[in-house]
Coordinates of C-alpha atoms and ligand atoms in Angstrom, one line a residue:
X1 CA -25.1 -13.0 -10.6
X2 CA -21.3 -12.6 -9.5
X3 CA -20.0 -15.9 -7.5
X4 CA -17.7 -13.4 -5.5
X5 CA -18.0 -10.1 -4.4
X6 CA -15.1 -9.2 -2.4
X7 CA -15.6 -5.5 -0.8
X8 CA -12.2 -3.6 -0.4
X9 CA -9.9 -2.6 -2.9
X10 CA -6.8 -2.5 -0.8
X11 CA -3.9 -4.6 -0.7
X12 CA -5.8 -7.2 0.2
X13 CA -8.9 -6.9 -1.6
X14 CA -6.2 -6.5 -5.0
X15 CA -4.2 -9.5 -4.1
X16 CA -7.3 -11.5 -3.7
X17 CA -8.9 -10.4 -6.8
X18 CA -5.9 -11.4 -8.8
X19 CA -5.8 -14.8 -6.9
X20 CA -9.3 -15.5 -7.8
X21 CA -8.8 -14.5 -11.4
X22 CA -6.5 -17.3 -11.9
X23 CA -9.8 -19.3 -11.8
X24 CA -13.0 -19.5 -13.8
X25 CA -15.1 -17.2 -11.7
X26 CA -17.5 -14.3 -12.1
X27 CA -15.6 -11.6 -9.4
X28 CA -16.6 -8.0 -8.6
X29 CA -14.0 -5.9 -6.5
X30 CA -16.0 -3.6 -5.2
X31 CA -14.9 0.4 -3.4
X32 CA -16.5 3.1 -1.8
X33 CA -13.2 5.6 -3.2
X34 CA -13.1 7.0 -6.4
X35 CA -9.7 4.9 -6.3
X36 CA -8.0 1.4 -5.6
X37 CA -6.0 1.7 -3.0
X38 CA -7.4 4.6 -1.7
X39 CA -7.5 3.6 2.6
X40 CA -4.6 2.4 4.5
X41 CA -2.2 0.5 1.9
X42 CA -2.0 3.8 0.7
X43 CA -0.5 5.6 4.2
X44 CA 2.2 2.9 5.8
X45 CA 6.0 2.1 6.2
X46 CA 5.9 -0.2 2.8
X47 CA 7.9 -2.6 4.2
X48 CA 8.1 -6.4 3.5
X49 CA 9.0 -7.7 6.9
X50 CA 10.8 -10.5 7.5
X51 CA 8.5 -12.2 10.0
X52 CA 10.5 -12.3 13.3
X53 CA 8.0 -9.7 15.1
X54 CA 4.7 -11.8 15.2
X55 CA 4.3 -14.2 17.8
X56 CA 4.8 -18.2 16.9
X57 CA 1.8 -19.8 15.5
X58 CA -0.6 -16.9 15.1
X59 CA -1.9 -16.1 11.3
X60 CA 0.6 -13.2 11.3
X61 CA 3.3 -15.1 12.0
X62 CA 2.3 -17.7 9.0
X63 CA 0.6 -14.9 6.3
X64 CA 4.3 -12.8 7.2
X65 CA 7.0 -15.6 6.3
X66 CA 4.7 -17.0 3.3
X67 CA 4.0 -13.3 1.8
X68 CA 7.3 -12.3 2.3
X69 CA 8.7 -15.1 0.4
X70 CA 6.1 -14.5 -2.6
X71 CA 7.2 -10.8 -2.9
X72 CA 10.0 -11.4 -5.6
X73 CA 8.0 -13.5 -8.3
X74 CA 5.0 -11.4 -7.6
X75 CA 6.8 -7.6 -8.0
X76 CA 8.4 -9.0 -11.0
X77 CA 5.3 -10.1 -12.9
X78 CA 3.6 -7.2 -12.1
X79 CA 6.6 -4.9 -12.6
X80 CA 6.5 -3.4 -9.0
X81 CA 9.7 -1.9 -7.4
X82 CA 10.8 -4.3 -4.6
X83 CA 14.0 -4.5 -2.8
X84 CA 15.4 -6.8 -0.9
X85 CA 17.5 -4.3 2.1
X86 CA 17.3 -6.3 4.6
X87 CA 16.9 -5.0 8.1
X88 CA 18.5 -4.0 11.3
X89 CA 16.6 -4.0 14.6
X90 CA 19.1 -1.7 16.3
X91 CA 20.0 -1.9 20.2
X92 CA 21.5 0.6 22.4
X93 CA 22.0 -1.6 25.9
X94 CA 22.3 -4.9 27.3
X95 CA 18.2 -5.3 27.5
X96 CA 18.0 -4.4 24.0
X97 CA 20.7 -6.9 23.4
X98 CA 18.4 -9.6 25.5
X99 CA 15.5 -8.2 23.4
X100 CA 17.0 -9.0 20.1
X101 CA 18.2 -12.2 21.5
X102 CA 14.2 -12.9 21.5
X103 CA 13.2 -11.9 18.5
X104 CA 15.9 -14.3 16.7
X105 CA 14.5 -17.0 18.5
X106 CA 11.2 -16.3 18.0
X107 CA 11.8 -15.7 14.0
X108 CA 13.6 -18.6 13.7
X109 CA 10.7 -20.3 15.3
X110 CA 8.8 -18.6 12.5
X111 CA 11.0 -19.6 9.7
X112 CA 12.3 -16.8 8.8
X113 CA 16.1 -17.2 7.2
X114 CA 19.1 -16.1 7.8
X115 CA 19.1 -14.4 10.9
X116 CA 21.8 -13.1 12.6
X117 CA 22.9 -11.1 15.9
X118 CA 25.8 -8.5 14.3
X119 CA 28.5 -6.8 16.7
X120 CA 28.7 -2.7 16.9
X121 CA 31.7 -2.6 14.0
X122 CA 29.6 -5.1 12.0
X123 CA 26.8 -2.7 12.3
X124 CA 29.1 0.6 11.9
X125 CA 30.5 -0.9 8.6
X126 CA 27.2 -1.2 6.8
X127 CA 25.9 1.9 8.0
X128 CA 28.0 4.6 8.5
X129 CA 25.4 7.2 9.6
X130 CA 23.7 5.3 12.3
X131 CA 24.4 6.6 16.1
X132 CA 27.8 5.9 17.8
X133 CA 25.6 5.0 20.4
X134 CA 24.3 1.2 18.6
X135 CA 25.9 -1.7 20.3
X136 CA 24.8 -4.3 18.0
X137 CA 21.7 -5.3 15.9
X138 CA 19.5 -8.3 14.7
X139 CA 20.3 -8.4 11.0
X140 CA 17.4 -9.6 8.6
X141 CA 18.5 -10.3 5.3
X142 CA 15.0 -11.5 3.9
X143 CA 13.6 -7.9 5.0
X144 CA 12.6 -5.7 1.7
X145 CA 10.8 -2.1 0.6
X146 CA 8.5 -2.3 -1.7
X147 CA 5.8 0.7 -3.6
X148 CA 2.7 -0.2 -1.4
X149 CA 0.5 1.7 -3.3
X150 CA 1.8 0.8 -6.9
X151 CA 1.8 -3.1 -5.6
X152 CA -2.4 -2.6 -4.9
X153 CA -2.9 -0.5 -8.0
X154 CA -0.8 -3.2 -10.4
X155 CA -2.7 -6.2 -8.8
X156 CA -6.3 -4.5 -9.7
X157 CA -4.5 -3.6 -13.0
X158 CA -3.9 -7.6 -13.6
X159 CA -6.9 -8.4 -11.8
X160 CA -8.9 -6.5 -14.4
X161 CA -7.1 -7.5 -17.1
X162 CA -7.9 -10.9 -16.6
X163 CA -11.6 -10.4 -16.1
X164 CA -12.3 -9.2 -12.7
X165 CA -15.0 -6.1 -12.3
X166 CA -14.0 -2.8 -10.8
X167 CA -16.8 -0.9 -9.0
X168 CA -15.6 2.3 -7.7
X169 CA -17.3 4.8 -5.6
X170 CA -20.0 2.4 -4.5
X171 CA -20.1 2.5 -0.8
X172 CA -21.3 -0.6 0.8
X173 CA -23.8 0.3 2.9
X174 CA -26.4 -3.0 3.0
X175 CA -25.8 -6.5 3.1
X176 CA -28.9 -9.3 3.2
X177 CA -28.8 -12.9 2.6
X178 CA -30.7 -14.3 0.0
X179 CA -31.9 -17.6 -0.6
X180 CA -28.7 -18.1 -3.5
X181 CA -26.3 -15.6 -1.6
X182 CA -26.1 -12.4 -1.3
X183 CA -27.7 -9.0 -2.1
X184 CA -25.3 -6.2 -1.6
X185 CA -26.1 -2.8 -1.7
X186 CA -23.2 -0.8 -3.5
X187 CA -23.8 2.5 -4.2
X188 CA -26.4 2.9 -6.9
X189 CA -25.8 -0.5 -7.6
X190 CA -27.4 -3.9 -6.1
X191 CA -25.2 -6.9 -6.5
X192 CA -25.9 -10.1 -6.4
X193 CA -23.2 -12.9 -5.1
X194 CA -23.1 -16.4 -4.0
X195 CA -19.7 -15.3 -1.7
X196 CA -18.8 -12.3 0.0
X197 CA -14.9 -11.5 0.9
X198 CA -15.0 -8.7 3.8
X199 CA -11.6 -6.5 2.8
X200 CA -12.9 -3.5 4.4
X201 CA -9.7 -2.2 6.6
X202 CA -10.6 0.1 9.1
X203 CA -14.3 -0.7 8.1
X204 CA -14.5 -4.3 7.8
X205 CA -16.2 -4.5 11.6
X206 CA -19.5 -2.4 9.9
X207 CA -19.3 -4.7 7.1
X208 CA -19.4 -7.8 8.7
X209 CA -22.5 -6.7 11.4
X210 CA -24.9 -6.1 8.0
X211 CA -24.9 -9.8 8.4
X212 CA -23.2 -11.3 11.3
X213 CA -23.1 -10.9 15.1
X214 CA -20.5 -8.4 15.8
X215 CA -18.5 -10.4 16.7
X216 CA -15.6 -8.0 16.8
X217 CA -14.4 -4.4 16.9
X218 CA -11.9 -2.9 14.9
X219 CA -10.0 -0.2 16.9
X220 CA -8.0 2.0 14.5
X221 CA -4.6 3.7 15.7
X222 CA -3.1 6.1 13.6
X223 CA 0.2 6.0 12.6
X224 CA 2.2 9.4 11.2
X225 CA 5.1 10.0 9.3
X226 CA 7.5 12.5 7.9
X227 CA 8.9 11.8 4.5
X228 CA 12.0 13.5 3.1
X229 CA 13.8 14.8 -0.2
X230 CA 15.1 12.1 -2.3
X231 CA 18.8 13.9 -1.5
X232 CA 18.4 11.9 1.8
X233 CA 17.8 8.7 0.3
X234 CA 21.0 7.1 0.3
X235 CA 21.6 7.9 4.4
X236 CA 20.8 4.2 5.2
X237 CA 21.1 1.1 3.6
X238 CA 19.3 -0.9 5.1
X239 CA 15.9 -0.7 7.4
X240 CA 16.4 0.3 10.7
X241 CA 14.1 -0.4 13.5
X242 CA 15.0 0.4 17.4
X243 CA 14.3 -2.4 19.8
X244 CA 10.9 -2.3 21.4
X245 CA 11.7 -1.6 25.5
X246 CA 9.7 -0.9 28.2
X247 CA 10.5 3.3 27.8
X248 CA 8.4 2.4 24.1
X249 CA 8.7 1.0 20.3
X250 CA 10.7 3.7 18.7
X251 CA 10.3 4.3 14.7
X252 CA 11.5 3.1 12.0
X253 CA 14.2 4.9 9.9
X254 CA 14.5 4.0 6.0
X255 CA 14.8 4.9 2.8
X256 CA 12.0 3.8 0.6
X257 CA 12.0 2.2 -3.0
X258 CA 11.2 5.3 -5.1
X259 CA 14.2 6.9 -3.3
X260 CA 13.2 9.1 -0.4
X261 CA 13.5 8.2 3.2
X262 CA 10.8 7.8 5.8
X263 CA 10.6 8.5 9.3
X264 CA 7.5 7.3 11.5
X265 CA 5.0 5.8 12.5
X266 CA 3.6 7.0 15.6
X267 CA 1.1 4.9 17.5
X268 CA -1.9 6.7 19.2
X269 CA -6.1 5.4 19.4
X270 CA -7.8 4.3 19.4
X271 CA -9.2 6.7 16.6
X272 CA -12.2 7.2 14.4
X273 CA -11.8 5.2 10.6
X274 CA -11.3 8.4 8.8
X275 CA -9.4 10.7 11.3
X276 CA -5.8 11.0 9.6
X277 CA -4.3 13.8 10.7
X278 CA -1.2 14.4 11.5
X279 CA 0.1 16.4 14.8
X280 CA 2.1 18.9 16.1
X281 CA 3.0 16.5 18.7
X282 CA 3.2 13.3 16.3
X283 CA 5.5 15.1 14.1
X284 CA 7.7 16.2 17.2
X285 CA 8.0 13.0 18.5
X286 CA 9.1 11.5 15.4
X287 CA 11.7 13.8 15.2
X288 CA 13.1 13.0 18.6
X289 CA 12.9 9.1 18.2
X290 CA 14.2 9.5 14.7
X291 CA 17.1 11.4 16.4
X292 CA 18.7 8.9 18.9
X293 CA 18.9 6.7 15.8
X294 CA 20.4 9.2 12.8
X295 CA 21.7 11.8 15.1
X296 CA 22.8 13.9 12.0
X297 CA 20.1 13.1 9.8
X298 CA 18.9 16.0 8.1
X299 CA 15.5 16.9 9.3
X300 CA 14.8 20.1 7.6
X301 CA 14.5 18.5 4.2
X302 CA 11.0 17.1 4.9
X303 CA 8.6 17.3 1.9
X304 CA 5.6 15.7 3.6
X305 CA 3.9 14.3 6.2
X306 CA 0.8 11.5 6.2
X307 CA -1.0 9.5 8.5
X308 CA -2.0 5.9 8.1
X309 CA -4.9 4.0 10.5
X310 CA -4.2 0.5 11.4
X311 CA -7.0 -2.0 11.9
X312 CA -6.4 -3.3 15.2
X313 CA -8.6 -5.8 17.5
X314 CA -8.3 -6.7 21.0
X315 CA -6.9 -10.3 20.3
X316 CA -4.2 -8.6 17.7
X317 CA -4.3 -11.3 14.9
X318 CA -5.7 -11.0 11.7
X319 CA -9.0 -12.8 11.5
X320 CA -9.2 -14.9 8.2
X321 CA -12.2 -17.3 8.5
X322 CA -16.0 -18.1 6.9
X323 CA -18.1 -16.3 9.7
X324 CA -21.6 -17.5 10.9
X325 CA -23.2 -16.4 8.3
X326 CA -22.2 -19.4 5.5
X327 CA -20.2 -18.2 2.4
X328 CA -19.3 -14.9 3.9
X329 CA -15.5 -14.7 4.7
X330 CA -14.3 -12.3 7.0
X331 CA -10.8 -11.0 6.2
X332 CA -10.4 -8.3 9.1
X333 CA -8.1 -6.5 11.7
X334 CA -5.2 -6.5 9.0
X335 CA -2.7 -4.1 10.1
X336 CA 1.1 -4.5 10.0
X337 CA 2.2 -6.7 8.7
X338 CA -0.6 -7.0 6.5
X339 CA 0.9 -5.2 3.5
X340 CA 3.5 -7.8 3.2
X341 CA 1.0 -10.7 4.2
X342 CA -1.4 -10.2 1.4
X343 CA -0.2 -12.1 -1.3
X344 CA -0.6 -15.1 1.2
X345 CA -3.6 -14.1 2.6
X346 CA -5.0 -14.4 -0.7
X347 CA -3.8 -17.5 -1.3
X348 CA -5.0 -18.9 2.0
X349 CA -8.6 -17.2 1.0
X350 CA -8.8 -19.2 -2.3
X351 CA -8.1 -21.9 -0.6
X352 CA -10.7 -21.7 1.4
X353 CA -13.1 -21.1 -1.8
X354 CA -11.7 -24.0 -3.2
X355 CA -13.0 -26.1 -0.5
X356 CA -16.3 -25.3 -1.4
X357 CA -16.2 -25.1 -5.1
X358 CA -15.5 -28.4 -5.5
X359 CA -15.4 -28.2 -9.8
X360 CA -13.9 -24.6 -9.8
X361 CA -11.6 -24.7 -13.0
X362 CA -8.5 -22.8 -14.0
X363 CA -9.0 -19.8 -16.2
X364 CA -6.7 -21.1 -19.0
X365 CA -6.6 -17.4 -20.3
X366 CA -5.0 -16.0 -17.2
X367 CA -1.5 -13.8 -17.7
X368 CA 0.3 -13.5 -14.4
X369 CA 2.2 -10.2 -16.0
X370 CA 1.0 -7.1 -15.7
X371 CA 2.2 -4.8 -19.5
X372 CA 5.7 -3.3 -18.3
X373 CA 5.9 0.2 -17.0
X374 CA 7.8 2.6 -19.3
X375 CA 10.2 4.6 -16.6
X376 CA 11.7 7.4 -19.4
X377 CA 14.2 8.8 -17.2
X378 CA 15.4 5.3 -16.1
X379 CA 15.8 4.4 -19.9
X380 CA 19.1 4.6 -22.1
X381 CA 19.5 7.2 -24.3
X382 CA 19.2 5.3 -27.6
X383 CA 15.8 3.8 -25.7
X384 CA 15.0 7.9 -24.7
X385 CA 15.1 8.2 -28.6
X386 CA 13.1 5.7 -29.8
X387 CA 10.6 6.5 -27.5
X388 CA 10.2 9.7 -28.5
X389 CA 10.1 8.6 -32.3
X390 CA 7.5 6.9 -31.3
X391 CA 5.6 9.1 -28.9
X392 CA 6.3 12.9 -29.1
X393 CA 4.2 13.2 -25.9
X394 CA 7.4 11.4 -24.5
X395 CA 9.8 14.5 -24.7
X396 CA 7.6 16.6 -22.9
X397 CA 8.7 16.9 -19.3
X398 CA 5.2 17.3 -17.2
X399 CA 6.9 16.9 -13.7
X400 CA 10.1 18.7 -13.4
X401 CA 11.1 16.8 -9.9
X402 CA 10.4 13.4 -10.8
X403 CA 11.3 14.0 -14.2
X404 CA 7.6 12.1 -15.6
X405 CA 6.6 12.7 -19.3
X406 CA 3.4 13.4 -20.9
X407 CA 2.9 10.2 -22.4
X408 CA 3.7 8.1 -19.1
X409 CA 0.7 10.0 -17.6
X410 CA -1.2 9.2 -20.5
X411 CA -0.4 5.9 -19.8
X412 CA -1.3 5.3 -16.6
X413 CA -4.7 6.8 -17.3
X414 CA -5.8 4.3 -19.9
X415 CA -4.8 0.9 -18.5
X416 CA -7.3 -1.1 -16.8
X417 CA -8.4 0.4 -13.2
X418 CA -6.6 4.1 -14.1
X419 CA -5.8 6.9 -12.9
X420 CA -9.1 9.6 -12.3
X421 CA -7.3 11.8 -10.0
X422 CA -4.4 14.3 -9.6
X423 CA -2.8 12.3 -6.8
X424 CA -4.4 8.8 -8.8
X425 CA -1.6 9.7 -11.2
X426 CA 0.9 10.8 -8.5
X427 CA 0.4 7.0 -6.8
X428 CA 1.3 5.2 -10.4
X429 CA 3.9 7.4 -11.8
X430 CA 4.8 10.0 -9.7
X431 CA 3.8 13.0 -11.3
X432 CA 3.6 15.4 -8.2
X433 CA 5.8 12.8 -5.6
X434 CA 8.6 15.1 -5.7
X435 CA 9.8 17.7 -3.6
X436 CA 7.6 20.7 -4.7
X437 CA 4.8 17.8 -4.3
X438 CA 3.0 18.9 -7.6
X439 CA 3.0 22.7 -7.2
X440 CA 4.3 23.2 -10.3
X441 CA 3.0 19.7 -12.8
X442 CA -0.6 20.1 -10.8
X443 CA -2.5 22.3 -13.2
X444 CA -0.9 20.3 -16.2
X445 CA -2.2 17.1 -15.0
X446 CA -5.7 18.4 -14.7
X447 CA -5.3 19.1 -18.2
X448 CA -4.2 15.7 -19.5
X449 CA -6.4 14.1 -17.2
X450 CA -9.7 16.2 -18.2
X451 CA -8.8 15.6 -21.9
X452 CA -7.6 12.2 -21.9
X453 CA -10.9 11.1 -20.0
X454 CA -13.3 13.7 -22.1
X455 CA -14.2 15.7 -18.7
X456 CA -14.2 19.2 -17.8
X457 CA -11.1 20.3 -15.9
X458 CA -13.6 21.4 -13.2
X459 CA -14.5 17.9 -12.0
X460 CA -11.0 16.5 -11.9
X461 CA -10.4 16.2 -8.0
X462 CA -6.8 16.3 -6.0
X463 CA -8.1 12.6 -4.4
X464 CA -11.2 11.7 -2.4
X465 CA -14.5 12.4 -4.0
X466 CA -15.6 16.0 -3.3
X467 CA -11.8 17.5 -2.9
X468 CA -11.8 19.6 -5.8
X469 CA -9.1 21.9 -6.8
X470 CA -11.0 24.3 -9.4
X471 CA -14.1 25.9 -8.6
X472 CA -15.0 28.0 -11.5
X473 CA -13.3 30.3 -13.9
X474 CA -12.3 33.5 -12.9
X475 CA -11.5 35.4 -16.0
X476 CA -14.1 34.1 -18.6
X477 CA -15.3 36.8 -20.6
X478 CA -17.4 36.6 -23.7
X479 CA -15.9 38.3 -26.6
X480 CA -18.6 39.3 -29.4
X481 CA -17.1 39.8 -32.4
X482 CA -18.9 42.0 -35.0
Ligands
LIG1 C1 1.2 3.2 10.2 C2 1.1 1.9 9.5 C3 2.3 1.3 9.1 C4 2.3 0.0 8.5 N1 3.4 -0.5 8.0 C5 3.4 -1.7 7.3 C6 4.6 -2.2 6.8 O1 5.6 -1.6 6.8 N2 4.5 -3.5 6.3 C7 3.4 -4.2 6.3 O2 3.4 -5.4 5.8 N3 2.2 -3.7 6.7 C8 2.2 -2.4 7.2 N4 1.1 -1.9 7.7 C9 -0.2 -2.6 7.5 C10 -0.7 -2.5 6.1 O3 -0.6 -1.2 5.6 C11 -2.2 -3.0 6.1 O4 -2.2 -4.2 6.7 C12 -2.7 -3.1 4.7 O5 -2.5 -1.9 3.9 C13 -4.2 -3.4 4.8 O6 -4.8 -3.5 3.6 P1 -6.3 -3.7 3.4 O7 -6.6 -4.0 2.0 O8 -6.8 -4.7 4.4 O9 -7.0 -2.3 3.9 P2 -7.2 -0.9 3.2 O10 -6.0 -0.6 2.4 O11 -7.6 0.0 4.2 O12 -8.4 -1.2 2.2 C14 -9.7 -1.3 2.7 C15 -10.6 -0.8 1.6 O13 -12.0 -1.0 1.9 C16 -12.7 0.1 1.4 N5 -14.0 0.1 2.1 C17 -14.2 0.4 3.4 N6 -15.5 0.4 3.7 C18 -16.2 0.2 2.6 C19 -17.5 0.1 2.2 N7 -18.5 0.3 3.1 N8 -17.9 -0.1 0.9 C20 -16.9 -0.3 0.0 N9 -15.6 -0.2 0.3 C21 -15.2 0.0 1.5 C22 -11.8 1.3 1.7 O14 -12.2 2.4 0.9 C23 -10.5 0.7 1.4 O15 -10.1 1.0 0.0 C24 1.1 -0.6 8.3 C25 -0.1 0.0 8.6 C26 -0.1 1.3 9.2 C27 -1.4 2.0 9.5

């Protein structure tokens, strides 16, 4: 019997799972993907938000300022990039001026530090490329980018290590209360648990009616985005967001931690939970917002485009709270800024378990550090050298763009909660990330990855369950030799 099942291996689910691993507990993180990570913290802006958006007094408000002042200590035990840009909310007229006047006041309210309203040459100065056309912007020095993806997969990673069960592709799809807790039914598995954590995303409204009354809806809006070559990367410095006005939100223009910059999102639902395509129309209207920000950006060096769905309710606040249904906590309608909110949400969860475990002890054996990342191309030369003394696998270049050896891949297959998956790997070491987007490294990591995990090539799929690249040989022929 498991004393917590928490369903969701998201940002949230991961940050929780690591939380709870700090004490002496018997925890299953449970997924429907063939992944961690796998639903929306693996599609969004990756920003760390300051906390000057949410209105005063609402959990986003509180989960954004606490989260956002975990990220350093947390990215650095778990060797995540993270860094602190800062950010500009950008404004073009007097009511955007008024509008920033708001938010200052309203962050400040929030605790958020070091605000500060900054004149057009004050802008100009630290960001040469923006439009002529920016009178002045909020600045946000507490603001960051961080890898949103690599955050989720390192917290499983540490979560496992330090004892926590990962059940992948084991859909949730029955929930009854038992006399001592919970039976779930998780794919071809029954669990049993005395608490259930609801992480479900776009889902966690399904999840929470095998039990409760449904006591709320989860609307999910999609959001798209174009992402460009890592030539672009340097164009800003710092986050920019426009000014929300009554003509709309704008985007958000920024380059992101790996390097590349990032244009988007667009809002539009409500939409189904697994509709995440992008549009014609999206895509255009990210270029034309984009534009009045970075007039001379340079558009045509695009090298993808996603779509991420944020888990919205009517009231907009996250919903964090034990429902009816005793022991079964609800942690639902997490969109933005949920991502940078997670590490406090988890805290704030544990809390909450705490309450009811009244002799829960510490796990003395917990490690809050994750085994450091080997980045080969980042390394020294003398380092390079060593490595390779080490690890021939290490001098052989797998993904020409991203420069990503054989024995990184390797790597990132073996640790706890590993890569399965062509784009698994991409997500921890960016084999396929750059801008042929694994056209070339592909096949290779299909190979590494079928013999590394003792499968046939066949059954390694590009991501989701089912979305296989290789259906059968073509030119097999049997040779008889005589
Ligand atoms: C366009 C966009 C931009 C955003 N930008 C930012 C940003 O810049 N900064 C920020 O702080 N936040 C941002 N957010 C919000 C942030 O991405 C989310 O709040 C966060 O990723 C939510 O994490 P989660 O773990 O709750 O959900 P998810 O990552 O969706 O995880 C839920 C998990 O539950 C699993 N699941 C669902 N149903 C079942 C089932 N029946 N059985 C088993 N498993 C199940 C799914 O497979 C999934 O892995 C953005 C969101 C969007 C959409």
């Amino acid at each position: 019997m498991y004393d917590v099942t928490i369903i969701g291996a998201g940002v949230v689910g991961t940050a929780i799972a690591r939380e709870l691993a700090k004490y002496d507990l018997k925890t299953v993180l449970v997924d429907k993907e063939n992944d961690v990570s796998n639903g929306t913290t693996k599609a969004n802006s990756a920003i760390v938000h300051a906390g000057f958006d949410c209105k005063p007094n609402t959990e986003k408000a509180k989960m954004n300022v606490r989260g956002n002042e975990m990220y350093e200590q947390m990215c650095k035990d778990l060797d995540v990039p993270f860094k602190k840009i800062g950010s500009f909310v950008v404004a073009f007229d007097e009511d955007d001026l008024t509008t920033l006047d708001k938010l200052k006041k309203q962050g400040e309210i929030n605790g958020v530090p070091g605000l500060k309203i900054l004149s057009k040459e004050e802008v100009e100065k630290r960001e040469p490329n923006l439009s002529k056309d920016v009178i002045g912007a909020l600045y946000a020095p507490s603001a960051g980018i961080v890898g949103s993806y690599e955050l989720a997969i390192a917290l499983a990673e540490n979560a496992a290590d330090n004892g926590v069960n990962i059940l992948l592709n084991s859909p949730v799809t029955n929930i009854d209360k038992t006399a001592e807790g919970f039976q779930i039914t998780a794919g071809k598995e029954t669990l049993v648990s005395h608490f259930v954590i609801n992480c479900a995303g776009v889902y966690a409204d399904k999840i929470n009616n095998f039990v409760n009354k449904p006591t709320f809806e989860i609307l999910p809006f999609i959001g798209e985005y174009n992402l460009f070559d890592k030539s672009t990367g340097d164009f800003l410095n710092t986050i920019v967001f426009q000014a929300p006005s009554s003509k709309g939100k704008g985007v958000v223009s920024l380059p992101t931690v790996e390097g590349n910059f990032l244009i988007g999102p667009t809002s539009e639902g409500p939409k189904q939970p697994n509709d995440l395509k992008t549009s014609r129309n999206g895509l255009q209207e990210l270029r034309e917002k984009g534009a009045k920000v970075v007039p001379n950006f340079p558009f045509h060096k695009v090298i993808t485009s996603f779509a991420g769905l944020r888990a919205k309710v009517a009231h907009n606040d996250f919903i964090i709270e034990e429902s009816e249904t005793a022991n079964f906590i609800n942690v639902a309608a997490i969109d933005s800024p949920g991502l940078t909110a997670a590490p406090a949400i988890a805290e704030k969860v544990m809390e909450m378990l705490k309450d009811k475990l009244v002799d829960l002890q510490a796990n003395m054996t917990f490690v809050p550090t994750r085994r450091p990342v080997t980045r080969f191309m980042e390394s020294s030369n003398e380092m390079k050298a060593e490595l390779i003394g080490k690890d021939h696998r290490y001098g052989r270049v797998i993904c020409r763009c991203e420069n990503i050896t054989e024995a990184e891949i390797v790597d990132m297959i073996h640790r706890h909660a590993g890569a399965t998956t062509v784009d698994g790997v991409k997500r921890r070491i960016r084999a396929g990330a750059g801008r042929c987007q694994g056209g070339f490294c592909a096949p290779r990591v299909m190979e590494i990855l079928a013999r590394e995990r003792n499968v046939d090539v066949l059954s390694i799929v590009k991501d989701k369950q089912d979305s296989y690249i290789l259906t059968g040989e073509t030119k097999a022929t049997t040779v008889e030799f005589v």
